[in-house]
Structures are given as C-alpha cells and as structure tokens.
Amino acid sequence: MAVEEGTPWKNLGVIGLRLVDLMLRYTATAALSWVLVNATLPEEIDILRELLFYLEITGIPSVLICFVYGLASERTDIGFRAPVALLLLLPLWWTIAFPPLLPVLAVGQIVFALGVMRAPFKGPSQLRRLGRAALARCARRGAAPA
C-alpha cells in the first residue's frame, strides 16, 4: 500500500491529533445530548453519572467507528458523513429498553456525524487549506510589480 502525500499515515502525530479532535467534539456533542435528555425527562437523574455511562457504552464505540471509517474512507462531504451517521446508530442498541432516550440520543449522534465531526480525515484541514490559499494570494499581491 503506497502512502500518498495527503494521507495522515505519513505522520503519526497527525493521526493522534485527529483522534483527540474527534474525542473532544464527540464529548461536547454527547454532553449537549445529555443536557437535552435531562431537560426532557420528568424524573431527576444524576446527569454526570449517566453521561459517563453513556460515554463508556456508546461513546467509545462511536469514536472508534468514526475514526476507523474516517481513516479508511476516501470519500468527502455527504458521501462520507451519511454512512457514518447510519453506523453511529448501532451503538445506541441499549436505548431500545429506554424509549424516551432513543430519539434525543439518536438525533445527537446524527448531528455529530452530519455537522460536528470533522470530514474528511485525510489531508490537511479545510481551515489550514484556506489559510494557505489566503497567504499565497497575499504573497502574490505583494510580489507583483507596481
């Protein structure tokens, strides 16, 4: 398997940063989902304890699914995000026993996959790519003879 210039395999530090970025984004989305669960359920629950349980049971498999699929996939945008959104519903199997939780947590997983998660994993980030393009334009303008 040849390593292309745009793949993160050339630098393991990039892979580590992508994993940390993915975990932080997922944790923030999961925390927001649990705040919504706490707001919609009438009974009082210990939100921190339940969030930690959720991250163990659903979060770890979800992050692994996203990470492995992100490194293996060559697709971008909706071609990447739609399959991940469907795959992220698999770790929610346990919520079938708790019907009030299922819609809120499923929407949280789908929102993460379709909007919050960084895509694609391979190659430089979009922000860095846009920054380089802007710097190149500025350099061309400054180097042009008057």
PDB file of N, CA, C and O in Angstrom, residues 107-142:
ATOM      1  N   VAL A 107     -30.730  11.651  17.617  1.00  0.00           N
ATOM      2  CA  VAL A 107     -30.536  12.947  16.966  1.00  0.00           C
ATOM      3  C   VAL A 107     -29.146  13.498  17.294  1.00  0.00           C
ATOM      4  O   VAL A 107     -28.476  14.065  16.431  1.00  0.00           O
ATOM      5  N   GLY A 108     -28.693  13.310  18.514  1.00  0.00           N
ATOM      6  CA  GLY A 108     -27.341  13.744  18.886  1.00  0.00           C
ATOM      7  C   GLY A 108     -26.270  13.055  18.056  1.00  0.00           C
ATOM      8  O   GLY A 108     -25.322  13.699  17.587  1.00  0.00           O
ATOM      9  N   GLN A 109     -26.414  11.752  17.852  1.00  0.00           N
ATOM     10  CA  GLN A 109     -25.449  11.004  17.040  1.00  0.00           C
ATOM     11  C   GLN A 109     -25.476  11.493  15.588  1.00  0.00           C
ATOM     12  O   GLN A 109     -24.433  11.656  14.963  1.00  0.00           O
ATOM     13  N   ILE A 110     -26.665  11.717  15.065  1.00  0.00           N
ATOM     14  CA  ILE A 110     -26.784  12.153  13.670  1.00  0.00           C
ATOM     15  C   ILE A 110     -26.242  13.574  13.489  1.00  0.00           C
ATOM     16  O   ILE A 110     -25.550  13.858  12.514  1.00  0.00           O
ATOM     17  N   VAL A 111     -26.531  14.457  14.442  1.00  0.00           N
ATOM     18  CA  VAL A 111     -25.996  15.822  14.371  1.00  0.00           C
ATOM     19  C   VAL A 111     -24.477  15.790  14.415  1.00  0.00           C
ATOM     20  O   VAL A 111     -23.805  16.518  13.673  1.00  0.00           O
ATOM     21  N   PHE A 112     -23.922  14.930  15.260  1.00  0.00           N
ATOM     22  CA  PHE A 112     -22.469  14.814  15.322  1.00  0.00           C
ATOM     23  C   PHE A 112     -21.914  14.375  13.968  1.00  0.00           C
ATOM     24  O   PHE A 112     -20.957  14.958  13.464  1.00  0.00           O
ATOM     25  N   ALA A 113     -22.504  13.349  13.383  1.00  0.00           N
ATOM     26  CA  ALA A 113     -21.985  12.815  12.123  1.00  0.00           C
ATOM     27  C   ALA A 113     -22.162  13.791  10.965  1.00  0.00           C
ATOM     28  O   ALA A 113     -21.274  13.911  10.116  1.00  0.00           O
ATOM     29  N   LEU A 114     -23.287  14.465  10.921  1.00  0.00           N
ATOM     30  CA  LEU A 114     -23.569  15.325   9.766  1.00  0.00           C
ATOM     31  C   LEU A 114     -23.015  16.739   9.888  1.00  0.00           C
ATOM     32  O   LEU A 114     -22.857  17.425   8.874  1.00  0.00           O
ATOM     33  N   GLY A 115     -22.719  17.181  11.106  1.00  0.00           N
ATOM     34  CA  GLY A 115     -22.291  18.564  11.229  1.00  0.00           C
ATOM     35  C   GLY A 115     -21.081  18.834  12.090  1.00  0.00           C
ATOM     36  O   GLY A 115     -20.269  19.690  11.764  1.00  0.00           O
ATOM     37  N   VAL A 116     -20.940  18.136  13.184  1.00  0.00           N
ATOM     38  CA  VAL A 116     -19.890  18.466  14.145  1.00  0.00           C
ATOM     39  C   VAL A 116     -18.573  17.772  13.812  1.00  0.00           C
ATOM     40  O   VAL A 116     -17.503  18.367  13.928  1.00  0.00           O
ATOM     41  N   MET A 117     -18.659  16.533  13.377  1.00  0.00           N
ATOM     42  CA  MET A 117     -17.455  15.758  13.104  1.00  0.00           C
ATOM     43  C   MET A 117     -16.693  16.353  11.931  1.00  0.00           C
ATOM     44  O   MET A 117     -17.278  16.795  10.955  1.00  0.00           O
ATOM     45  N   ARG A 118     -15.396  16.336  12.056  1.00  0.00           N
ATOM     46  CA  ARG A 118     -14.538  16.839  11.004  1.00  0.00           C
ATOM     47  C   ARG A 118     -14.478  15.831   9.868  1.00  0.00           C
ATOM     48  O   ARG A 118     -14.277  14.642  10.096  1.00  0.00           O
ATOM     49  N   ALA A 119     -14.658  16.287   8.653  1.00  0.00           N
ATOM     50  CA  ALA A 119     -14.573  15.401   7.498  1.00  0.00           C
ATOM     51  C   ALA A 119     -13.965  16.176   6.340  1.00  0.00           C
ATOM     52  O   ALA A 119     -14.301  17.328   6.134  1.00  0.00           O
ATOM     53  N   PRO A 120     -13.100  15.612   5.593  1.00  0.00           N
ATOM     54  CA  PRO A 120     -12.539  14.271   5.707  1.00  0.00           C
ATOM     55  C   PRO A 120     -11.371  14.253   6.683  1.00  0.00           C
ATOM     56  O   PRO A 120     -10.855  15.304   7.047  1.00  0.00           O
ATOM     57  N   PHE A 121     -10.983  13.066   7.078  1.00  0.00           N
ATOM     58  CA  PHE A 121      -9.838  12.910   7.978  1.00  0.00           C
ATOM     59  C   PHE A 121      -8.522  13.080   7.240  1.00  0.00           C
ATOM     60  O   PHE A 121      -7.556  13.546   7.786  1.00  0.00           O
ATOM     61  N   LYS A 122      -8.501  12.658   5.996  1.00  0.00           N
ATOM     62  CA  LYS A 122      -7.243  12.652   5.252  1.00  0.00           C
ATOM     63  C   LYS A 122      -6.956  14.020   4.686  1.00  0.00           C
ATOM     64  O   LYS A 122      -7.847  14.770   4.346  1.00  0.00           O
ATOM     65  N   GLY A 123      -5.677  14.305   4.578  1.00  0.00           N
ATOM     66  CA  GLY A 123      -5.267  15.578   4.009  1.00  0.00           C
ATOM     67  C   GLY A 123      -5.328  16.686   5.038  1.00  0.00           C
ATOM     68  O   GLY A 123      -5.785  16.496   6.159  1.00  0.00           O
ATOM     69  N   PRO A 124      -4.864  17.861   4.655  1.00  0.00           N
ATOM     70  CA  PRO A 124      -4.886  18.981   5.596  1.00  0.00           C
ATOM     71  C   PRO A 124      -6.317  19.434   5.862  1.00  0.00           C
ATOM     72  O   PRO A 124      -7.201  19.226   5.046  1.00  0.00           O
ATOM     73  N   SER A 125      -6.526  20.042   6.996  1.00  0.00           N
ATOM     74  CA  SER A 125      -7.867  20.509   7.333  1.00  0.00           C
ATOM     75  C   SER A 125      -8.285  21.618   6.384  1.00  0.00           C
ATOM     76  O   SER A 125      -7.458  22.296   5.776  1.00  0.00           O
ATOM     77  N   GLN A 126      -9.573  21.802   6.256  1.00  0.00           N
ATOM     78  CA  GLN A 126     -10.111  22.834   5.361  1.00  0.00           C
ATOM     79  C   GLN A 126      -9.644  24.216   5.794  1.00  0.00           C
ATOM     80  O   GLN A 126      -9.301  25.046   4.954  1.00  0.00           O
ATOM     81  N   LEU A 127      -9.599  24.465   7.097  1.00  0.00           N
ATOM     82  CA  LEU A 127      -9.171  25.769   7.593  1.00  0.00           C
ATOM     83  C   LEU A 127      -7.718  26.032   7.219  1.00  0.00           C
ATOM     84  O   LEU A 127      -7.354  27.115   6.763  1.00  0.00           O
ATOM     85  N   ARG A 128      -6.858  25.025   7.392  1.00  0.00           N
ATOM     86  CA  ARG A 128      -5.460  25.183   7.044  1.00  0.00           C
ATOM     87  C   ARG A 128      -5.295  25.381   5.540  1.00  0.00           C
ATOM     88  O   ARG A 128      -4.495  26.194   5.089  1.00  0.00           O
ATOM     89  N   ARG A 129      -6.079  24.650   4.748  1.00  0.00           N
ATOM     90  CA  ARG A 129      -6.027  24.789   3.292  1.00  0.00           C
ATOM     91  C   ARG A 129      -6.451  26.202   2.872  1.00  0.00           C
ATOM     92  O   ARG A 129      -5.811  26.814   2.025  1.00  0.00           O
ATOM     93  N   LEU A 130      -7.526  26.722   3.485  1.00  0.00           N
ATOM     94  CA  LEU A 130      -7.975  28.075   3.169  1.00  0.00           C
ATOM     95  C   LEU A 130      -6.944  29.116   3.607  1.00  0.00           C
ATOM     96  O   LEU A 130      -6.732  30.114   2.916  1.00  0.00           O
ATOM     97  N   GLY A 131      -6.316  28.887   4.750  1.00  0.00           N
ATOM     98  CA  GLY A 131      -5.283  29.799   5.237  1.00  0.00           C
ATOM     99  C   GLY A 131      -4.087  29.853   4.304  1.00  0.00           C
ATOM    100  O   GLY A 131      -3.551  30.934   4.022  1.00  0.00           O
ATOM    101  N   ARG A 132      -3.665  28.686   3.825  1.00  0.00           N
ATOM    102  CA  ARG A 132      -2.542  28.662   2.875  1.00  0.00           C
ATOM    103  C   ARG A 132      -2.899  29.380   1.582  1.00  0.00           C
ATOM    104  O   ARG A 132      -2.077  30.097   1.014  1.00  0.00           O
ATOM    105  N   ALA A 133      -4.122  29.182   1.104  1.00  0.00           N
ATOM    106  CA  ALA A 133      -4.553  29.853  -0.127  1.00  0.00           C
ATOM    107  C   ALA A 133      -4.579  31.365   0.068  1.00  0.00           C
ATOM    108  O   ALA A 133      -4.161  32.124  -0.810  1.00  0.00           O
ATOM    109  N   ALA A 134      -5.060  31.822   1.225  1.00  0.00           N
ATOM    110  CA  ALA A 134      -5.107  33.260   1.504  1.00  0.00           C
ATOM    111  C   ALA A 134      -3.697  33.839   1.597  1.00  0.00           C
ATOM    112  O   ALA A 134      -3.424  34.927   1.062  1.00  0.00           O
ATOM    113  N   LEU A 135      -2.776  33.118   2.234  1.00  0.00           N
ATOM    114  CA  LEU A 135      -1.393  33.592   2.321  1.00  0.00           C
ATOM    115  C   LEU A 135      -0.748  33.644   0.946  1.00  0.00           C
ATOM    116  O   LEU A 135       0.013  34.570   0.635  1.00  0.00           O
ATOM    117  N   ALA A 136      -1.036  32.674   0.101  1.00  0.00           N
ATOM    118  CA  ALA A 136      -0.477  32.664  -1.255  1.00  0.00           C
ATOM    119  C   ALA A 136      -0.997  33.851  -2.060  1.00  0.00           C
ATOM    120  O   ALA A 136      -0.242  34.486  -2.802  1.00  0.00           O
ATOM    121  N   ARG A 137      -2.300  34.163  -1.904  1.00  0.00           N
ATOM    122  CA  ARG A 137      -2.850  35.321  -2.608  1.00  0.00           C
ATOM    123  C   ARG A 137      -2.192  36.620  -2.126  1.00  0.00           C
ATOM    124  O   ARG A 137      -1.865  37.504  -2.925  1.00  0.00           O
ATOM    125  N   CYS A 138      -2.006  36.729  -0.811  1.00  0.00           N
ATOM    126  CA  CYS A 138      -1.367  37.921  -0.268  1.00  0.00           C
ATOM    127  C   CYS A 138       0.071  38.045  -0.754  1.00  0.00           C
ATOM    128  O   CYS A 138       0.547  39.124  -1.061  1.00  0.00           O
ATOM    129  N   ALA A 139       0.784  36.929  -0.821  1.00  0.00           N
ATOM    130  CA  ALA A 139       2.176  36.944  -1.279  1.00  0.00           C
ATOM    131  C   ALA A 139       2.247  37.337  -2.744  1.00  0.00           C
ATOM    132  O   ALA A 139       3.157  38.078  -3.141  1.00  0.00           O
ATOM    133  N   ARG A 140       1.292  36.856  -3.562  1.00  0.00           N
ATOM    134  CA  ARG A 140       1.284  37.225  -4.982  1.00  0.00           C
ATOM    135  C   ARG A 140       1.005  38.721  -5.155  1.00  0.00           C
ATOM    136  O   ARG A 140       1.601  39.379  -6.002  1.00  0.00           O
ATOM    137  N   ARG A 141       0.128  39.260  -4.366  1.00  0.00           N
ATOM    138  CA  ARG A 141      -0.191  40.684  -4.458  1.00  0.00           C
ATOM    139  C   ARG A 141       1.006  41.539  -4.039  1.00  0.00           C
ATOM    140  O   ARG A 141       1.288  42.563  -4.632  1.00  0.00           O
ATOM    141  N   GLY A 142       1.695  41.098  -3.003  1.00  0.00           N
ATOM    142  CA  GLY A 142       2.859  41.849  -2.518  1.00  0.00           C
ATOM    143  C   GLY A 142       4.040  41.727  -3.444  1.00  0.00           C
ATOM    144  O   GLY A 142       4.865  42.622  -3.534  1.00  0.00           O
TER     145      GLY A 142
END
